[in-house]
Coordinates of C-alpha atoms in Angstrom, one line a residue:
M1 CA 21.5 -18.6 11.2
I2 CA 22.7 -15.1 12.7
K3 CA 25.4 -14.9 9.9
E4 CA 22.6 -15.6 7.1
K5 CA 20.4 -12.6 8.7
I6 CA 23.1 -10.6 8.6
K7 CA 23.7 -11.2 5.0
N8 CA 20.3 -10.6 4.3
I9 CA 20.2 -7.3 6.1
D10 CA 23.5 -6.2 4.5
L11 CA 21.9 -7.2 1.1
K12 CA 18.8 -5.2 1.7
D13 CA 20.9 -2.0 2.6
K14 CA 22.7 -2.4 -0.4
I15 CA 19.7 -2.7 -2.8
V16 CA 17.8 0.2 -0.9
G17 CA 21.0 2.2 -1.3
D18 CA 20.9 1.2 -5.2
I19 CA 17.3 2.2 -5.4
F20 CA 18.2 5.9 -4.1
D21 CA 21.3 6.2 -6.2
I22 CA 19.0 5.1 -9.5
L23 CA 16.4 7.5 -8.2
D24 CA 19.0 10.3 -7.7
A25 CA 21.0 9.5 -11.0
K26 CA 18.2 8.9 -13.3
F27 CA 15.2 10.7 -12.0
N28 CA 16.6 13.5 -10.4
I29 CA 14.7 12.3 -7.1
H30 CA 16.4 13.1 -4.0
L31 CA 14.6 11.3 -1.2
D32 CA 15.4 11.1 2.5
R33 CA 17.5 7.8 2.7
A34 CA 16.2 7.4 6.5
S35 CA 12.6 7.6 5.7
R36 CA 12.7 5.2 2.8
N37 CA 9.6 7.2 1.3
D38 CA 7.2 6.5 -1.4
I39 CA 8.2 6.4 -4.9
R40 CA 6.3 8.8 -6.7
L41 CA 6.8 8.4 -10.6
V42 CA 4.7 9.1 -13.4
S43 CA 3.8 5.7 -15.0
R44 CA 6.5 5.7 -17.7
D45 CA 9.1 6.6 -15.1
M46 CA 7.7 3.6 -12.9
V47 CA 8.3 1.3 -16.0
Y48 CA 11.8 2.5 -16.6
L49 CA 12.6 2.1 -12.8
V50 CA 11.4 -1.7 -13.2
Y51 CA 13.5 -2.4 -16.3
L52 CA 16.8 -1.1 -14.8
L53 CA 15.9 -2.7 -11.5
E54 CA 15.4 -6.0 -13.4
Q55 CA 18.7 -5.5 -15.6
K56 CA 20.7 -4.6 -12.4
Y57 CA 19.6 -7.8 -10.3
G58 CA 18.7 -10.3 -13.2
I59 CA 15.0 -10.8 -12.0
T60 CA 11.7 -10.2 -13.2
F61 CA 9.0 -8.3 -11.7
N62 CA 5.2 -9.8 -11.9
D63 CA 2.1 -8.2 -12.2
S64 CA 1.1 -9.4 -8.5
D65 CA 4.2 -7.1 -7.4
M66 CA 3.0 -4.4 -9.2
D67 CA -0.3 -4.7 -7.8
D68 CA 0.9 -4.8 -4.1
T69 CA 0.9 -1.3 -2.6
A70 CA 4.3 -1.8 -1.0
F71 CA 5.9 -2.1 -4.7
Y72 CA 5.8 1.7 -4.7
T73 CA 8.0 2.3 -1.6
V74 CA 11.9 1.8 -1.6
N75 CA 11.5 -0.4 1.4
G76 CA 9.0 -2.6 -0.3
I77 CA 10.5 -3.0 -3.8
S78 CA 13.8 -3.9 -1.8
D79 CA 11.7 -6.4 -0.2
I80 CA 10.7 -7.9 -3.4
I81 CA 14.1 -7.7 -5.0
C82 CA 15.8 -9.7 -1.7
D83 CA 12.8 -12.4 -2.1
R84 CA 13.6 -13.1 -6.1
L85 CA 17.4 -13.2 -5.2
Y86 CA 17.2 -15.6 -2.3
S87 CA 14.2 -17.6 -4.1
D88 CA 16.9 -18.0 -7.1
L89 CA 19.7 -19.8 -4.5

């Protein structure tokens, strides 16, 4: 049980890092990694971010994900990705 929680934390940290890396590389957005800020993108760029994350992780976001305000934070979107990855196991 403890090992599984550690794996979950490690995976989430990796996903958070990946999101920050994508924001840096593709959108030239340099957020403070310690604060896990809101993602402030125009609609077109948000669609591109969703596409990049779906391709990277082999998941699909649905409409209810995007309706959730947590979807627009690095922490929130990483939670959704973790949930999708673990639900596929």
